[in-house]
Amino acid sequence: MPRAGRRSAGILLHRVVDGEPQVLLGHMGGPFWARKDDGAWSIPKGEPDGDEDPVATARREFTEELGLPVPDGDLVPLGEVRQSGGKVVQAWALAGDLDPDQVVPGTFTLEWPRGSGRFREYPEVDRVAWFPLVEARLKVVKAQRELLDRLTEKVAF
């Protein structure tokens, strides 16, 4: 098992609009992702605080990243995926809705460029949007595409 810092937990919020399933994704903030679009979006997720329960982590990180409460509803386990850097992401699906214009993202501090001694604050996510599943597959980081597949297997749209 990866050490605690190599795990994340998150929530894949989904809804149906005009008969078409959509998922909520956030474009990752910071200078590395600034000029990227396809493959640069993610579910709201983050690392646990110590021995924090993964569901609690997913709920906390959703709120921290988006600045909005987690919508009410039952979480459906989607399992785990391993991202290219080795981090394991555990996710849950949740049927719900929110207005991306209401998002007030949290921030993080990063030295950029690395080794420069200059630290700046960046938003956790710099954009949030709803995507139909076909488009979401292009936008989301590669490893998280499996979560979209599992969503369609576990949730009746």
CSV table of N, CA and C in Angstrom, one decimal:
chain,number,residue,atom,x,y,z
A,1,MET,N,0.8,-1.2,0.0
A,1,MET,CA,0.0,0.0,0.0
A,1,MET,C,0.9,1.3,0.0
A,2,PRO,N,0.5,2.3,-0.8
A,2,PRO,CA,1.2,3.5,-0.8
A,2,PRO,C,1.1,4.2,0.6
A,3,ARG,N,2.1,5.0,0.9
A,3,ARG,CA,2.0,5.8,2.2
A,3,ARG,C,0.9,6.8,2.1
A,4,ALA,N,0.5,7.3,3.2
A,4,ALA,CA,-0.7,8.2,3.3
A,4,ALA,C,-0.6,9.4,2.3
A,5,GLY,N,0.6,10.0,2.1
A,5,GLY,CA,0.8,11.1,1.2
A,5,GLY,C,0.6,10.7,-0.3
A,6,ARG,N,0.5,9.5,-0.5
A,6,ARG,CA,0.3,9.0,-1.9
A,6,ARG,C,-1.1,8.5,-2.2
A,7,ARG,N,-2.0,8.9,-1.3
A,7,ARG,CA,-3.5,8.6,-1.5
A,7,ARG,C,-4.3,9.8,-1.5
A,8,SER,N,-5.4,9.8,-2.3
A,8,SER,CA,-6.4,10.8,-2.3
A,8,SER,C,-7.8,10.2,-2.3
A,9,ALA,N,-8.7,11.0,-1.9
A,9,ALA,CA,-10.1,10.6,-1.9
A,9,ALA,C,-10.9,11.7,-2.5
A,10,GLY,N,-11.9,11.3,-3.3
A,10,GLY,CA,-12.7,12.4,-3.9
A,10,GLY,C,-14.1,12.0,-4.3
A,11,ILE,N,-14.9,12.9,-4.7
A,11,ILE,CA,-16.3,12.7,-5.1
A,11,ILE,C,-16.5,13.1,-6.5
A,12,LEU,N,-17.1,12.2,-7.3
A,12,LEU,CA,-17.5,12.5,-8.7
A,12,LEU,C,-19.0,12.8,-8.7
A,13,LEU,N,-19.3,14.1,-8.7
A,13,LEU,CA,-20.6,14.6,-8.7
A,13,LEU,C,-21.2,14.4,-10.1
A,14,HIS,N,-22.4,13.9,-10.2
A,14,HIS,CA,-23.1,13.7,-11.5
A,14,HIS,C,-24.5,14.1,-11.5
A,15,ARG,N,-25.0,14.4,-12.7
A,15,ARG,CA,-26.4,14.8,-12.8
A,15,ARG,C,-26.8,14.4,-14.3
A,16,VAL,N,-28.1,14.5,-14.5
A,16,VAL,CA,-28.7,14.3,-15.9
A,16,VAL,C,-29.4,15.6,-16.3
A,17,VAL,N,-29.0,16.1,-17.5
A,17,VAL,CA,-29.6,17.3,-18.1
A,17,VAL,C,-30.1,16.9,-19.5
A,18,ASP,N,-31.4,17.1,-19.7
A,18,ASP,CA,-32.0,16.7,-21.0
A,18,ASP,C,-31.7,15.3,-21.4
A,19,GLY,N,-31.8,14.4,-20.4
A,19,GLY,CA,-31.5,13.0,-20.7
A,19,GLY,C,-30.1,12.6,-20.8
A,20,GLU,N,-29.1,13.5,-20.7
A,20,GLU,CA,-27.7,13.2,-20.9
A,20,GLU,C,-27.0,13.3,-19.6
A,21,PRO,N,-26.2,12.3,-19.2
A,21,PRO,CA,-25.4,12.3,-17.9
A,21,PRO,C,-24.3,13.3,-18.1
A,22,GLN,N,-24.0,14.0,-17.0
A,22,GLN,CA,-22.9,15.0,-16.9
A,22,GLN,C,-22.2,14.8,-15.6
A,23,VAL,N,-20.9,15.1,-15.6
A,23,VAL,CA,-20.1,15.1,-14.4
A,23,VAL,C,-19.4,16.4,-14.2
A,24,LEU,N,-19.2,16.7,-12.9
A,24,LEU,CA,-18.5,18.0,-12.5
A,24,LEU,C,-17.0,17.7,-12.4
A,25,LEU,N,-16.2,18.5,-13.1
A,25,LEU,CA,-14.8,18.4,-13.0
A,25,LEU,C,-14.2,19.8,-12.7
A,26,GLY,N,-13.0,19.8,-12.1
A,26,GLY,CA,-12.3,21.0,-11.9
A,26,GLY,C,-11.0,21.0,-12.6
A,27,HIS,N,-10.7,22.1,-13.3
A,27,HIS,CA,-9.4,22.3,-13.9
A,27,HIS,C,-8.3,22.6,-12.9
A,28,MET,N,-7.3,21.8,-12.8
A,28,MET,CA,-6.3,21.9,-11.8
A,28,MET,C,-5.6,23.2,-11.9
A,29,GLY,N,-5.5,23.9,-10.7
A,29,GLY,CA,-4.8,25.2,-10.6
A,29,GLY,C,-3.3,25.1,-10.6
A,30,GLY,N,-2.7,26.2,-10.7
A,30,GLY,CA,-1.2,26.3,-10.6
A,30,GLY,C,-0.6,26.4,-12.0
A,31,PRO,N,0.7,26.7,-12.0
A,31,PRO,CA,1.4,27.0,-13.2
A,31,PRO,C,1.6,25.8,-14.2
A,32,PHE,N,1.7,24.6,-13.6
A,32,PHE,CA,1.9,23.4,-14.4
A,32,PHE,C,0.8,23.2,-15.4
A,33,TRP,N,-0.4,23.4,-14.9
A,33,TRP,CA,-1.7,23.1,-15.6
A,33,TRP,C,-2.2,24.3,-16.4
A,34,ALA,N,-1.7,25.4,-16.2
A,34,ALA,CA,-2.3,26.7,-16.8
A,34,ALA,C,-2.6,26.7,-18.3
A,35,ARG,N,-1.7,26.1,-19.1
A,35,ARG,CA,-1.9,26.1,-20.5
A,35,ARG,C,-2.3,24.8,-21.1
A,36,LYS,N,-2.8,23.9,-20.2
A,36,LYS,CA,-3.3,22.6,-20.6
A,36,LYS,C,-4.8,22.5,-20.4
A,37,ASP,N,-5.5,21.8,-21.3
A,37,ASP,CA,-6.9,21.6,-21.1
A,37,ASP,C,-7.3,20.1,-21.1
A,38,ASP,N,-7.2,19.5,-22.3
A,38,ASP,CA,-7.5,18.0,-22.3
A,38,ASP,C,-6.5,17.3,-21.4
A,39,GLY,N,-7.0,16.5,-20.5
A,39,GLY,CA,-6.2,15.7,-19.6
A,39,GLY,C,-5.7,16.5,-18.4
A,40,ALA,N,-6.3,17.7,-18.1
A,40,ALA,CA,-5.9,18.6,-17.0
A,40,ALA,C,-7.0,18.9,-16.0
A,41,TRP,N,-8.1,18.1,-16.1
A,41,TRP,CA,-9.2,18.3,-15.2
A,41,TRP,C,-9.3,17.0,-14.3
A,42,SER,N,-9.9,17.2,-13.1
A,42,SER,CA,-10.0,16.2,-12.1
A,42,SER,C,-11.3,16.2,-11.3
A,43,ILE,N,-11.6,15.1,-10.7
A,43,ILE,CA,-12.7,15.2,-9.7
A,43,ILE,C,-12.1,16.0,-8.5
A,44,PRO,N,-13.0,16.6,-7.7
A,44,PRO,CA,-12.5,17.2,-6.5
A,44,PRO,C,-12.0,16.1,-5.5
A,45,LYS,N,-10.7,16.2,-5.2
A,45,LYS,CA,-10.1,15.2,-4.3
A,45,LYS,C,-9.0,15.8,-3.6
A,46,GLY,N,-8.5,15.0,-2.6
A,46,GLY,CA,-7.3,15.5,-1.9
A,46,GLY,C,-6.8,14.4,-0.9
A,47,GLU,N,-5.8,14.7,-0.2
A,47,GLU,CA,-5.1,13.8,0.7
A,47,GLU,C,-5.7,13.8,2.1
A,48,PRO,N,-5.7,12.6,2.8
A,48,PRO,CA,-6.2,12.6,4.1
A,48,PRO,C,-5.4,13.3,5.1
A,49,ASP,N,-6.0,13.8,6.2
A,49,ASP,CA,-5.3,14.3,7.3
A,49,ASP,C,-5.0,13.2,8.3
A,50,GLY,N,-3.8,12.8,8.3
A,50,GLY,CA,-3.4,11.7,9.2
A,50,GLY,C,-4.1,10.4,8.9
A,51,ASP,N,-4.8,9.8,9.9
A,51,ASP,CA,-5.6,8.6,9.7
A,51,ASP,C,-7.0,8.9,9.4
A,52,GLU,N,-7.3,10.0,8.8
A,52,GLU,CA,-8.7,10.4,8.5
A,52,GLU,C,-9.4,9.3,7.6
A,53,ASP,N,-10.6,9.0,7.8
A,53,ASP,CA,-11.4,8.1,7.1
A,53,ASP,C,-11.5,8.6,5.6
A,54,PRO,N,-11.4,7.7,4.6
A,54,PRO,CA,-11.4,8.2,3.2
A,54,PRO,C,-12.7,8.9,2.8
A,55,VAL,N,-13.9,8.5,3.4
A,55,VAL,CA,-15.1,9.2,3.0
A,55,VAL,C,-15.1,10.6,3.6
A,56,ALA,N,-14.6,10.7,4.8
A,56,ALA,CA,-14.4,12.1,5.5
A,56,ALA,C,-13.5,12.9,4.7
A,57,THR,N,-12.4,12.3,4.2
A,57,THR,CA,-11.4,13.1,3.3
A,57,THR,C,-12.1,13.6,2.1
A,58,ALA,N,-12.9,12.7,1.4
A,58,ALA,CA,-13.5,13.1,0.2
A,58,ALA,C,-14.5,14.2,0.4
A,59,ARG,N,-15.2,14.2,1.5
A,59,ARG,CA,-16.2,15.2,1.8
A,59,ARG,C,-15.5,16.5,2.1
A,60,ARG,N,-14.5,16.5,2.9
A,60,ARG,CA,-13.7,17.7,3.3
A,60,ARG,C,-13.1,18.3,2.1
A,61,GLU,N,-12.4,17.5,1.3
A,61,GLU,CA,-11.7,18.0,0.1
A,61,GLU,C,-12.6,18.6,-0.9
A,62,PHE,N,-13.8,18.0,-1.1
A,62,PHE,CA,-14.8,18.6,-2.0
A,62,PHE,C,-15.1,20.1,-1.5
A,63,THR,N,-15.4,20.2,-0.2
A,63,THR,CA,-15.7,21.5,0.3
A,63,THR,C,-14.5,22.5,0.2
A,64,GLU,N,-13.3,22.0,0.5
A,64,GLU,CA,-12.1,22.8,0.5
A,64,GLU,C,-11.8,23.3,-0.9
A,65,GLU,N,-11.9,22.4,-1.9
A,65,GLU,CA,-11.5,22.7,-3.3
A,65,GLU,C,-12.6,23.6,-3.9
A,66,LEU,N,-13.8,23.4,-3.6
A,66,LEU,CA,-14.9,24.1,-4.3
A,66,LEU,C,-15.5,25.3,-3.5
A,67,GLY,N,-15.3,25.3,-2.2
A,67,GLY,CA,-15.8,26.3,-1.3
A,67,GLY,C,-17.3,26.2,-1.2
A,68,LEU,N,-17.9,25.0,-1.5
A,68,LEU,CA,-19.3,24.7,-1.4
A,68,LEU,C,-19.5,23.4,-0.6
A,69,PRO,N,-20.7,23.3,0.1
A,69,PRO,CA,-20.9,22.0,0.8
A,69,PRO,C,-21.2,20.9,-0.2
A,70,VAL,N,-20.9,19.7,0.3
A,70,VAL,CA,-21.2,18.5,-0.5
A,70,VAL,C,-22.7,18.3,-0.6
A,71,PRO,N,-23.3,18.2,-1.8
A,71,PRO,CA,-24.8,18.0,-1.9
A,71,PRO,C,-25.2,16.8,-1.1
A,72,ASP,N,-26.4,16.8,-0.6
A,72,ASP,CA,-27.0,15.7,0.1
A,72,ASP,C,-27.2,14.5,-0.8
A,73,GLY,N,-27.0,13.3,-0.3
A,73,GLY,CA,-27.3,12.1,-1.1
A,73,GLY,C,-26.3,11.0,-0.7
A,74,ASP,N,-26.6,9.8,-1.3
A,74,ASP,CA,-25.8,8.6,-1.0
A,74,ASP,C,-24.6,8.5,-1.9
A,75,LEU,N,-23.5,8.2,-1.2
A,75,LEU,CA,-22.2,8.0,-2.0
A,75,LEU,C,-22.2,6.6,-2.5
A,76,VAL,N,-21.8,6.4,-3.8
A,76,VAL,CA,-21.7,5.1,-4.4
A,76,VAL,C,-20.2,4.9,-4.6
A,77,PRO,N,-19.6,3.8,-4.0
A,77,PRO,CA,-18.2,3.6,-4.2
A,77,PRO,C,-17.8,3.3,-5.6
A,78,LEU,N,-16.8,3.9,-6.1
A,78,LEU,CA,-16.2,3.7,-7.4
A,78,LEU,C,-14.9,3.0,-7.4
A,79,GLY,N,-14.4,2.7,-6.2
A,79,GLY,CA,-13.1,2.0,-6.1
A,79,GLY,C,-11.9,3.0,-6.2
A,80,GLU,N,-10.8,2.4,-6.6
A,80,GLU,CA,-9.6,3.1,-6.6
A,80,GLU,C,-9.0,3.0,-8.0
A,81,VAL,N,-8.2,4.1,-8.4
A,81,VAL,CA,-7.4,4.1,-9.6
A,81,VAL,C,-6.0,4.6,-9.2
A,82,ARG,N,-5.0,4.2,-10.0
A,82,ARG,CA,-3.7,4.7,-9.7
A,82,ARG,C,-3.3,5.6,-10.9
A,83,GLN,N,-2.9,6.9,-10.5
A,83,GLN,CA,-2.5,7.9,-11.4
A,83,GLN,C,-1.1,7.7,-11.9
A,84,SER,N,-0.7,8.3,-12.9
A,84,SER,CA,0.6,8.1,-13.5
A,84,SER,C,1.8,8.4,-12.5
A,85,GLY,N,1.6,9.3,-11.6
A,85,GLY,CA,2.6,9.6,-10.6
A,85,GLY,C,2.7,8.6,-9.5
A,86,GLY,N,1.8,7.6,-9.5
A,86,GLY,CA,1.7,6.6,-8.4
A,86,GLY,C,0.6,6.9,-7.4
A,87,LYS,N,0.1,8.0,-7.3
A,87,LYS,CA,-1.0,8.3,-6.3
A,87,LYS,C,-2.2,7.5,-6.6
A,88,VAL,N,-2.8,6.9,-5.5
A,88,VAL,CA,-4.0,6.1,-5.6
A,88,VAL,C,-5.2,7.0,-5.2
A,89,VAL,N,-6.1,7.1,-6.1
A,89,VAL,CA,-7.3,7.9,-5.9
A,89,VAL,C,-8.5,7.0,-5.6
A,90,GLN,N,-9.1,7.2,-4.5
A,90,GLN,CA,-10.4,6.4,-4.1
A,90,GLN,C,-11.5,7.4,-4.3
A,91,ALA,N,-12.6,6.9,-5.0
A,91,ALA,CA,-13.6,7.9,-5.3
A,91,ALA,C,-15.0,7.3,-5.1
A,92,TRP,N,-16.0,8.2,-4.9
A,92,TRP,CA,-17.4,7.9,-4.7
A,92,TRP,C,-18.2,8.8,-5.7
A,93,ALA,N,-19.2,8.2,-6.3
A,93,ALA,CA,-20.1,8.9,-7.1
A,93,ALA,C,-21.2,9.5,-6.2
A,94,LEU,N,-21.7,10.7,-6.6
A,94,LEU,CA,-22.8,11.3,-5.9
A,94,LEU,C,-23.7,12.0,-6.9
A,95,ALA,N,-25.0,11.7,-6.9
A,95,ALA,CA,-26.0,12.4,-7.7
A,95,ALA,C,-26.3,13.8,-7.0
A,96,GLY,N,-26.1,14.9,-7.7
A,96,GLY,CA,-26.4,16.2,-7.2
A,96,GLY,C,-26.1,17.3,-8.2
A,97,ASP,N,-26.3,18.5,-7.7
A,97,ASP,CA,-26.1,19.6,-8.6
A,97,ASP,C,-25.5,20.8,-7.9
A,98,LEU,N,-24.8,21.6,-8.6
A,98,LEU,CA,-24.3,22.8,-8.0
A,98,LEU,C,-24.0,23.7,-9.2
A,99,ASP,N,-23.9,25.0,-8.9
A,99,ASP,CA,-23.7,26.0,-9.9
A,99,ASP,C,-22.2,26.3,-9.9
A,100,PRO,N,-21.4,26.0,-11.0
A,100,PRO,CA,-20.0,26.3,-11.0
A,100,PRO,C,-19.7,27.8,-10.8
A,101,ASP,N,-20.6,28.7,-11.1
A,101,ASP,CA,-20.3,30.1,-10.9
A,101,ASP,C,-20.3,30.4,-9.4
A,102,GLN,N,-20.8,29.6,-8.5
A,102,GLN,CA,-20.8,29.8,-7.1
A,102,GLN,C,-19.5,29.3,-6.4
A,103,VAL,N,-18.7,28.6,-7.2
A,103,VAL,CA,-17.4,28.0,-6.6
A,103,VAL,C,-16.5,29.1,-6.2
A,104,VAL,N,-15.9,28.9,-5.0
A,104,VAL,CA,-14.9,29.8,-4.4
A,104,VAL,C,-13.7,28.8,-4.0
A,105,PRO,N,-12.8,28.6,-4.9
A,105,PRO,CA,-11.8,27.5,-4.7
A,105,PRO,C,-10.8,27.9,-3.5
A,106,GLY,N,-10.4,26.8,-2.9
A,106,GLY,CA,-9.4,26.9,-1.9
A,106,GLY,C,-8.0,27.2,-2.6
A,107,THR,N,-7.0,27.5,-1.9
A,107,THR,CA,-5.7,27.8,-2.5
A,107,THR,C,-4.6,26.9,-1.9
A,108,PHE,N,-3.5,26.9,-2.5
A,108,PHE,CA,-2.3,26.2,-2.0
A,108,PHE,C,-1.1,27.1,-2.4
A,109,THR,N,0.0,26.9,-1.6
A,109,THR,CA,1.2,27.6,-1.8
A,109,THR,C,2.2,26.7,-2.5
A,110,LEU,N,2.9,27.3,-3.5
A,110,LEU,CA,3.9,26.5,-4.3
A,110,LEU,C,5.1,27.4,-4.7
A,111,GLU,N,6.2,26.8,-4.6
A,111,GLU,CA,7.4,27.4,-5.1
A,111,GLU,C,7.5,27.3,-6.6
A,112,TRP,N,7.5,28.4,-7.3
A,112,TRP,CA,7.5,28.4,-8.7
A,112,TRP,C,8.3,29.5,-9.3
A,113,PRO,N,9.2,29.2,-10.2
A,113,PRO,CA,9.7,27.9,-10.6
A,113,PRO,C,10.4,27.2,-9.4
A,114,ARG,N,10.4,25.9,-9.5
A,114,ARG,CA,11.1,25.1,-8.5
A,114,ARG,C,12.5,25.6,-8.3
A,115,GLY,N,12.9,25.7,-7.0
A,115,GLY,CA,14.2,26.1,-6.7
A,115,GLY,C,14.5,27.6,-6.7
A,116,SER,N,13.4,28.4,-7.1
A,116,SER,CA,13.6,29.8,-7.3
A,116,SER,C,13.5,30.6,-5.9
A,117,GLY,N,13.0,30.0,-4.9
A,117,GLY,CA,12.8,30.7,-3.7
A,117,GLY,C,11.5,31.6,-3.7
A,118,ARG,N,10.8,31.6,-4.8
A,118,ARG,CA,9.6,32.4,-4.9
A,118,ARG,C,8.4,31.5,-4.6
A,119,PHE,N,7.6,31.9,-3.7
A,119,PHE,CA,6.4,31.2,-3.3
A,119,PHE,C,5.1,32.0,-3.6
A,120,ARG,N,4.2,31.4,-4.3
A,120,ARG,CA,2.9,32.1,-4.6
A,120,ARG,C,1.7,31.2,-4.2
A,121,GLU,N,0.6,31.8,-4.0
A,121,GLU,CA,-0.6,31.0,-3.8
A,121,GLU,C,-1.3,30.9,-5.1
A,122,TYR,N,-1.9,29.7,-5.3
A,122,TYR,CA,-2.6,29.3,-6.5
A,122,TYR,C,-4.0,28.7,-6.1
A,123,PRO,N,-5.0,28.8,-6.9
A,123,PRO,CA,-6.3,28.2,-6.6
A,123,PRO,C,-6.1,26.7,-6.8
A,124,GLU,N,-6.8,25.9,-5.9
A,124,GLU,CA,-6.8,24.5,-6.1
A,124,GLU,C,-7.4,24.1,-7.5
A,125,VAL,N,-8.4,24.8,-7.9
A,125,VAL,CA,-9.0,24.6,-9.2
A,125,VAL,C,-9.2,26.0,-9.8
A,126,ASP,N,-8.9,26.2,-11.0
A,126,ASP,CA,-9.1,27.6,-11.6
A,126,ASP,C,-10.3,27.7,-12.4
A,127,ARG,N,-10.9,26.5,-12.7
A,127,ARG,CA,-12.2,26.5,-13.4
A,127,ARG,C,-13.0,25.2,-13.0
A,128,VAL,N,-14.3,25.3,-13.0
A,128,VAL,CA,-15.1,24.2,-12.7
A,128,VAL,C,-16.2,24.2,-13.7
A,129,ALA,N,-16.5,23.0,-14.2
A,129,ALA,CA,-17.6,22.9,-15.3
A,129,ALA,C,-18.2,21.5,-15.3
A,130,TRP,N,-19.4,21.5,-15.8
A,130,TRP,CA,-20.1,20.2,-16.1
A,130,TRP,C,-19.8,19.8,-17.5
A,131,PHE,N,-19.6,18.5,-17.6
A,131,PHE,CA,-19.2,17.9,-18.9
A,131,PHE,C,-20.1,16.7,-19.2
A,132,PRO,N,-20.6,16.5,-20.4
A,132,PRO,CA,-21.2,15.3,-20.8
A,132,PRO,C,-20.1,14.2,-20.7
A,133,LEU,N,-20.5,13.0,-20.5
A,133,LEU,CA,-19.5,11.9,-20.3
A,133,LEU,C,-18.4,11.8,-21.4
A,134,VAL,N,-18.9,11.9,-22.6
A,134,VAL,CA,-18.0,11.8,-23.8
A,134,VAL,C,-16.9,12.8,-23.7
A,135,GLU,N,-17.3,14.1,-23.4
A,135,GLU,CA,-16.3,15.2,-23.4
A,135,GLU,C,-15.5,15.0,-22.1
A,136,ALA,N,-16.1,14.6,-21.0
A,136,ALA,CA,-15.3,14.4,-19.8
A,136,ALA,C,-14.2,13.5,-19.9
A,137,ARG,N,-14.3,12.4,-20.7
A,137,ARG,CA,-13.3,11.5,-21.0
A,137,ARG,C,-12.0,12.2,-21.6
A,138,LEU,N,-12.2,13.2,-22.4
A,138,LEU,CA,-11.1,13.9,-23.0
A,138,LEU,C,-10.5,14.9,-22.0
A,139,LYS,N,-11.3,15.5,-21.1
A,139,LYS,CA,-10.8,16.5,-20.2
A,139,LYS,C,-10.1,16.0,-19.0
A,140,VAL,N,-10.6,14.9,-18.4
A,140,VAL,CA,-10.1,14.3,-17.1
A,140,VAL,C,-8.7,13.7,-17.3
A,141,VAL,N,-7.9,13.8,-16.2
A,141,VAL,CA,-6.6,13.1,-16.3
A,141,VAL,C,-6.8,11.6,-16.6
A,142,LYS,N,-5.9,11.1,-17.3
A,142,LYS,CA,-6.1,9.7,-17.9
A,142,LYS,C,-6.6,8.7,-17.0
A,143,ALA,N,-5.9,8.5,-15.8
A,143,ALA,CA,-6.3,7.5,-14.9
A,143,ALA,C,-7.7,7.6,-14.4
A,144,GLN,N,-8.3,8.8,-14.3
A,144,GLN,CA,-9.6,9.0,-13.8
A,144,GLN,C,-10.7,8.6,-14.8
A,145,ARG,N,-10.3,8.4,-16.0
A,145,ARG,CA,-11.3,7.9,-17.0
A,145,ARG,C,-12.0,6.6,-16.6
A,146,GLU,N,-11.2,5.8,-15.9
A,146,GLU,CA,-11.8,4.6,-15.3
A,146,GLU,C,-12.9,4.9,-14.4
A,147,LEU,N,-12.8,5.9,-13.6
A,147,LEU,CA,-13.9,6.3,-12.7
A,147,LEU,C,-15.2,6.6,-13.5
A,148,LEU,N,-15.0,7.2,-14.7
A,148,LEU,CA,-16.2,7.5,-15.5
A,148,LEU,C,-16.8,6.2,-16.0
A,149,ASP,N,-16.0,5.3,-16.4
A,149,ASP,CA,-16.5,4.0,-16.8
A,149,ASP,C,-17.3,3.3,-15.7
A,150,ARG,N,-16.7,3.3,-14.5
A,150,ARG,CA,-17.4,2.7,-13.3
A,150,ARG,C,-18.6,3.4,-13.0
A,151,LEU,N,-18.7,4.7,-13.2
A,151,LEU,CA,-19.9,5.5,-12.9
A,151,LEU,C,-21.0,4.9,-13.8
A,152,THR,N,-20.8,4.8,-15.1
A,152,THR,CA,-21.8,4.3,-16.0
A,152,THR,C,-22.2,2.8,-15.7
A,153,GLU,N,-21.3,2.1,-15.1
A,153,GLU,CA,-21.7,0.7,-14.7
A,153,GLU,C,-22.5,0.6,-13.5
A,154,LYS,N,-22.3,1.6,-12.5
A,154,LYS,CA,-22.9,1.5,-11.2
A,154,LYS,C,-24.2,2.4,-11.1
A,155,VAL,N,-24.3,3.4,-11.9
A,155,VAL,CA,-25.4,4.3,-11.8
A,155,VAL,C,-26.3,4.2,-13.0
A,156,ALA,N,-27.6,4.0,-12.8
A,156,ALA,CA,-28.6,4.0,-13.9
A,156,ALA,C,-29.0,5.4,-14.3
A,157,PHE,N,-28.6,5.8,-15.5
A,157,PHE,CA,-29.0,7.2,-15.9
A,157,PHE,C,-30.3,7.1,-16.6
